[in-house]
Amino acid sequence: MAQQERAIRTRRIILEAAAAIFDERGYESTTIAEILERADVTKGALYFHFPSKGDLARGVLAAAVTTDGVRPQAIKLQELIDIVLLLAYRLPREPMLSAALRMAVDLPSRRQFGTRWQDWTELLAEFLKEAKERGEVRPDVDEEQTARMLVCCWTGVQVVTEGLPASYDLPSEIASLFRLILPTIADPDILPWLEVSAERAADLHNDMPAWRAEMGDSDVVGLAP
């Protein structure tokens, strides 16, 4: 077990080092030598986990599809909101997430590695489906279409916010997005009970160390082999 835990940690260190440099310089400009130096691992260790730089890029993209830090809620639709809000708070602070988005919106990288937008769509659609079964979502809502539009809107808001003055921040803008679209998704009786704010995103982030301690470090979604 100790050997397996070391392997998981080594893989994570390599992936985080690669993500940080991808985020700083872009995929094409990043070299294996730079990743080895940043991760402080041997070439053998890196190639054991990631046979090529392309595999590192795919690993970063996969790790960014995550529900880390989101606890179960009495209202399933709140869980979906929490996933999206927390991602907005984490992205500017975590190179793993920002590097994945950078590669997803960069046309050459997208052509080479694709994106994980479909994975996000499927993930959010599952939450919407369960919320609908509980009566939290309007019966006429198409879960897959709504999930896809959420992914499209979230990505667009992030790209635009990045170019706005510093007074605009991503969690606040995503909260505004939810306030606009939730009335078209949520059952009217559920709507007043939903919490949507940048403050909630910050609270979720502050709770992540406790959440990860409860889950166990090796169980964090998005960093598994």
Tab-separated table of C-alpha atoms in Angstrom:
chain	number	residue	atom	x	y	z
A	1	MET	CA	0.000	0.000	0.000
A	2	ALA	CA	2.853	2.386	0.868
A	3	GLN	CA	4.418	1.777	-2.559
A	4	GLN	CA	1.078	2.420	-4.272
A	5	GLU	CA	0.618	5.667	-2.327
A	6	ARG	CA	4.116	6.802	-3.335
A	7	ALA	CA	3.322	6.067	-6.968
A	8	ILE	CA	0.099	8.087	-6.755
A	9	ARG	CA	1.915	11.006	-5.149
A	10	THR	CA	4.714	10.888	-7.724
A	11	ARG	CA	2.174	10.894	-10.534
A	12	ARG	CA	0.411	13.858	-8.963
A	13	ILE	CA	3.664	15.804	-8.532
A	14	ILE	CA	4.567	15.250	-12.191
A	15	LEU	CA	1.098	16.192	-13.399
A	16	GLU	CA	1.003	19.348	-11.280
A	17	ALA	CA	4.446	20.391	-12.515
A	18	ALA	CA	3.423	19.858	-16.134
A	19	ALA	CA	0.158	21.744	-15.608
A	20	ALA	CA	1.972	24.712	-14.060
A	21	ILE	CA	4.319	25.049	-17.041
A	22	PHE	CA	1.556	24.424	-19.589
A	23	ASP	CA	-0.348	27.233	-17.905
A	24	GLU	CA	2.631	29.576	-17.893
A	25	ARG	CA	3.983	28.924	-21.373
A	26	GLY	CA	1.511	26.818	-23.315
A	27	TYR	CA	1.781	23.177	-24.321
A	28	GLU	CA	3.965	23.624	-27.406
A	29	SER	CA	6.591	25.722	-25.613
A	30	THR	CA	6.929	23.334	-22.678
A	31	THR	CA	9.774	20.816	-22.668
A	32	ILE	CA	10.141	17.532	-20.821
A	33	ALA	CA	13.366	18.868	-19.300
A	34	GLU	CA	11.469	21.750	-17.718
A	35	ILE	CA	8.862	19.397	-16.296
A	36	LEU	CA	11.565	17.122	-14.861
A	37	GLU	CA	13.259	20.080	-13.204
A	38	ARG	CA	10.007	21.482	-11.795
A	39	ALA	CA	8.818	18.093	-10.523
A	40	ASP	CA	12.284	17.072	-9.290
A	41	VAL	CA	11.852	13.486	-10.472
A	42	THR	CA	13.884	11.195	-12.679
A	43	LYS	CA	13.173	10.732	-16.366
A	44	GLY	CA	12.378	7.092	-15.648
A	45	ALA	CA	9.735	8.049	-13.088
A	46	LEU	CA	8.114	10.498	-15.486
A	47	TYR	CA	7.994	8.081	-18.411
A	48	PHE	CA	6.676	5.316	-16.174
A	49	HIS	CA	3.555	7.376	-15.516
A	50	PHE	CA	3.422	9.400	-18.751
A	51	PRO	CA	5.113	7.900	-21.832
A	52	SER	CA	4.973	11.221	-23.712
A	53	LYS	CA	4.292	14.928	-23.312
A	54	GLY	CA	0.982	14.310	-25.021
A	55	ASP	CA	0.015	11.860	-22.287
A	56	LEU	CA	0.768	14.578	-19.756
A	57	ALA	CA	-1.556	16.943	-21.603
A	58	ARG	CA	-4.322	14.338	-21.637
A	59	GLY	CA	-3.731	13.746	-17.930
A	60	VAL	CA	-4.148	17.439	-17.177
A	61	LEU	CA	-7.369	17.601	-19.197
A	62	ALA	CA	-8.740	14.550	-17.388
A	63	ALA	CA	-7.812	15.867	-13.945
A	64	ALA	CA	-9.777	19.059	-14.560
A	65	VAL	CA	-13.087	17.170	-14.674
A	66	THR	CA	-13.657	17.133	-10.947
A	67	THR	CA	-16.210	17.419	-8.179
A	68	ASP	CA	-13.562	17.879	-5.485
A	69	GLY	CA	-14.796	19.658	-2.402
A	70	VAL	CA	-18.517	19.364	-3.103
A	71	ARG	CA	-20.416	17.752	-0.266
A	72	PRO	CA	-23.820	16.057	-0.677
A	73	GLN	CA	-26.743	18.466	-0.270
A	74	ALA	CA	-30.384	17.958	0.594
A	75	ILE	CA	-31.198	19.665	-2.715
A	76	LYS	CA	-29.428	17.959	-5.618
A	77	LEU	CA	-29.584	21.067	-7.775
A	78	GLN	CA	-27.549	22.856	-5.098
A	79	GLU	CA	-24.797	20.273	-5.581
A	80	LEU	CA	-24.654	21.113	-9.285
A	81	ILE	CA	-24.473	24.820	-8.452
A	82	ASP	CA	-21.703	24.123	-5.938
A	83	ILE	CA	-19.650	22.200	-8.496
A	84	VAL	CA	-19.773	25.068	-10.953
A	85	LEU	CA	-19.240	27.829	-8.374
A	86	LEU	CA	-16.314	26.049	-6.751
A	87	LEU	CA	-14.683	25.431	-10.115
A	88	ALA	CA	-14.938	29.160	-10.813
A	89	TYR	CA	-13.203	29.938	-7.519
A	90	ARG	CA	-10.489	27.319	-7.981
A	91	LEU	CA	-9.605	27.921	-11.620
A	92	PRO	CA	-7.635	31.176	-11.199
A	93	ARG	CA	-5.830	29.627	-8.230
A	94	GLU	CA	-4.970	26.143	-9.546
A	95	PRO	CA	-2.740	25.664	-12.607
A	96	MET	CA	-4.185	22.188	-13.186
A	97	LEU	CA	-7.574	23.703	-13.956
A	98	SER	CA	-6.423	26.825	-15.779
A	99	ALA	CA	-3.970	24.828	-17.926
A	100	ALA	CA	-6.741	22.441	-18.936
A	101	LEU	CA	-8.975	25.319	-19.992
A	102	ARG	CA	-6.108	27.017	-21.792
A	103	MET	CA	-5.524	23.866	-23.858
A	104	ALA	CA	-9.252	23.401	-24.463
A	105	VAL	CA	-9.703	26.873	-25.963
A	106	ASP	CA	-6.420	26.815	-27.914
A	107	LEU	CA	-7.217	25.539	-31.417
A	108	PRO	CA	-3.949	23.617	-32.086
A	109	SER	CA	-4.133	21.901	-28.672
A	110	ARG	CA	-7.822	21.186	-29.125
A	111	ARG	CA	-7.179	19.571	-32.497
A	112	GLN	CA	-4.423	17.446	-30.998
A	113	PHE	CA	-5.999	16.389	-27.710
A	114	GLY	CA	-9.661	17.275	-27.936
A	115	THR	CA	-11.450	18.596	-24.867
A	116	ARG	CA	-13.306	17.252	-21.853
A	117	TRP	CA	-16.363	19.425	-22.446
A	118	GLN	CA	-18.444	16.355	-23.265
A	119	ASP	CA	-17.408	14.817	-19.939
A	120	TRP	CA	-18.536	17.979	-18.159
A	121	THR	CA	-21.802	17.918	-20.078
A	122	GLU	CA	-22.472	14.318	-19.075
A	123	LEU	CA	-21.551	15.001	-15.452
A	124	LEU	CA	-23.873	17.987	-15.128
A	125	ALA	CA	-26.636	16.204	-17.044
A	126	GLU	CA	-26.577	13.391	-14.473
A	127	PHE	CA	-27.037	15.888	-11.654
A	128	LEU	CA	-29.870	17.560	-13.542
A	129	LYS	CA	-31.510	14.198	-14.191
A	130	GLU	CA	-31.460	13.252	-10.510
A	131	ALA	CA	-32.655	16.722	-9.523
A	132	LYS	CA	-35.492	16.392	-12.017
A	133	GLU	CA	-36.492	13.017	-10.586
A	134	ARG	CA	-36.695	14.698	-7.177
A	135	GLY	CA	-38.956	17.418	-8.536
A	136	GLU	CA	-36.326	20.152	-8.214
A	137	VAL	CA	-36.088	20.817	-11.950
A	138	ARG	CA	-38.908	21.831	-14.273
A	139	PRO	CA	-40.348	18.802	-16.116
A	140	ASP	CA	-39.855	20.409	-19.555
A	141	VAL	CA	-36.083	20.868	-19.057
A	142	ASP	CA	-33.859	18.817	-21.381
A	143	GLU	CA	-31.021	17.727	-19.099
A	144	GLU	CA	-28.352	17.178	-21.761
A	145	GLN	CA	-29.120	20.359	-23.662
A	146	THR	CA	-29.181	22.392	-20.456
A	147	ALA	CA	-25.916	20.858	-19.262
A	148	ARG	CA	-24.273	21.598	-22.607
A	149	MET	CA	-25.435	25.214	-22.508
A	150	LEU	CA	-24.091	25.534	-18.952
A	151	VAL	CA	-20.694	24.312	-20.129
A	152	CYS	CA	-20.777	26.706	-23.099
A	153	CYS	CA	-21.821	29.671	-20.966
A	154	TRP	CA	-19.335	28.891	-18.190
A	155	THR	CA	-16.459	28.708	-20.665
A	156	GLY	CA	-17.502	31.919	-22.377
A	157	VAL	CA	-17.869	33.770	-19.086
A	158	GLN	CA	-14.385	32.645	-18.055
A	159	VAL	CA	-12.758	33.729	-21.313
A	160	VAL	CA	-14.458	37.143	-21.260
A	161	THR	CA	-13.866	37.757	-17.535
A	162	GLU	CA	-10.159	37.096	-18.012
A	163	GLY	CA	-10.005	40.172	-20.248
A	164	LEU	CA	-12.071	42.439	-18.010
A	165	PRO	CA	-10.736	44.811	-15.312
A	166	ALA	CA	-9.728	43.237	-12.014
A	167	SER	CA	-12.967	44.402	-10.403
A	168	TYR	CA	-14.707	41.537	-12.222
A	169	ASP	CA	-14.015	38.099	-10.780
A	170	LEU	CA	-15.048	34.719	-12.114
A	171	PRO	CA	-17.071	33.443	-9.103
A	172	SER	CA	-19.194	36.613	-9.068
A	173	GLU	CA	-19.780	36.432	-12.807
A	174	ILE	CA	-20.735	32.739	-12.635
A	175	ALA	CA	-23.103	33.525	-9.761
A	176	SER	CA	-24.700	36.192	-11.978
A	177	LEU	CA	-25.020	33.633	-14.754
A	178	PHE	CA	-26.845	31.243	-12.438
A	179	ARG	CA	-29.195	33.952	-11.229
A	180	LEU	CA	-30.163	34.575	-14.843
A	181	ILE	CA	-30.730	30.968	-15.887
A	182	LEU	CA	-31.967	29.216	-12.744
A	183	PRO	CA	-35.527	30.571	-13.060
A	184	THR	CA	-35.757	28.704	-16.383
A	185	ILE	CA	-34.464	25.450	-14.850
A	186	ALA	CA	-35.493	25.174	-11.206
A	187	ASP	CA	-38.951	24.365	-9.909
A	188	PRO	CA	-40.422	27.616	-8.508
A	189	ASP	CA	-40.791	26.061	-5.042
A	190	ILE	CA	-37.094	25.124	-4.964
A	191	LEU	CA	-35.704	28.358	-6.347
A	192	PRO	CA	-35.840	30.394	-3.077
A	193	TRP	CA	-33.818	27.707	-1.278
A	194	LEU	CA	-30.861	27.740	-3.671
A	195	GLU	CA	-27.702	29.569	-2.584
A	196	VAL	CA	-25.845	31.281	-5.412
A	197	SER	CA	-23.033	33.697	-4.585
A	198	ALA	CA	-19.307	34.273	-4.798
A	199	GLU	CA	-19.242	34.015	-1.000
A	200	ARG	CA	-20.568	30.465	-1.181
A	201	ALA	CA	-17.824	29.615	-3.668
A	202	ALA	CA	-15.211	30.935	-1.214
A	203	ASP	CA	-16.768	28.996	1.669
A	204	LEU	CA	-16.703	25.793	-0.378
A	205	HIS	CA	-13.041	26.381	-1.155
A	206	ASN	CA	-12.185	27.042	2.484
A	207	ASP	CA	-13.854	23.756	3.399
A	208	MET	CA	-11.795	21.741	0.915
A	209	PRO	CA	-8.944	20.791	3.314
A	210	ALA	CA	-11.476	19.228	5.695
A	211	TRP	CA	-13.260	17.539	2.796
A	212	ARG	CA	-10.018	16.074	1.462
A	213	ALA	CA	-9.017	14.851	4.912
A	214	GLU	CA	-12.331	13.030	5.178
A	215	MET	CA	-12.048	11.574	1.679
A	216	GLY	CA	-8.424	10.518	1.981
A	217	ASP	CA	-5.742	12.146	-0.146
A	218	SER	CA	-5.540	9.328	-2.696
A	219	ASP	CA	-9.305	9.401	-3.288
A	220	VAL	CA	-9.453	12.940	-4.668
A	221	VAL	CA	-11.380	12.852	-7.932
A	222	GLY	CA	-9.456	13.895	-11.037
A	223	LEU	CA	-6.012	12.807	-9.826
A	224	ALA	CA	-6.500	9.067	-9.864
A	225	PRO	CA	-4.339	7.093	-12.312
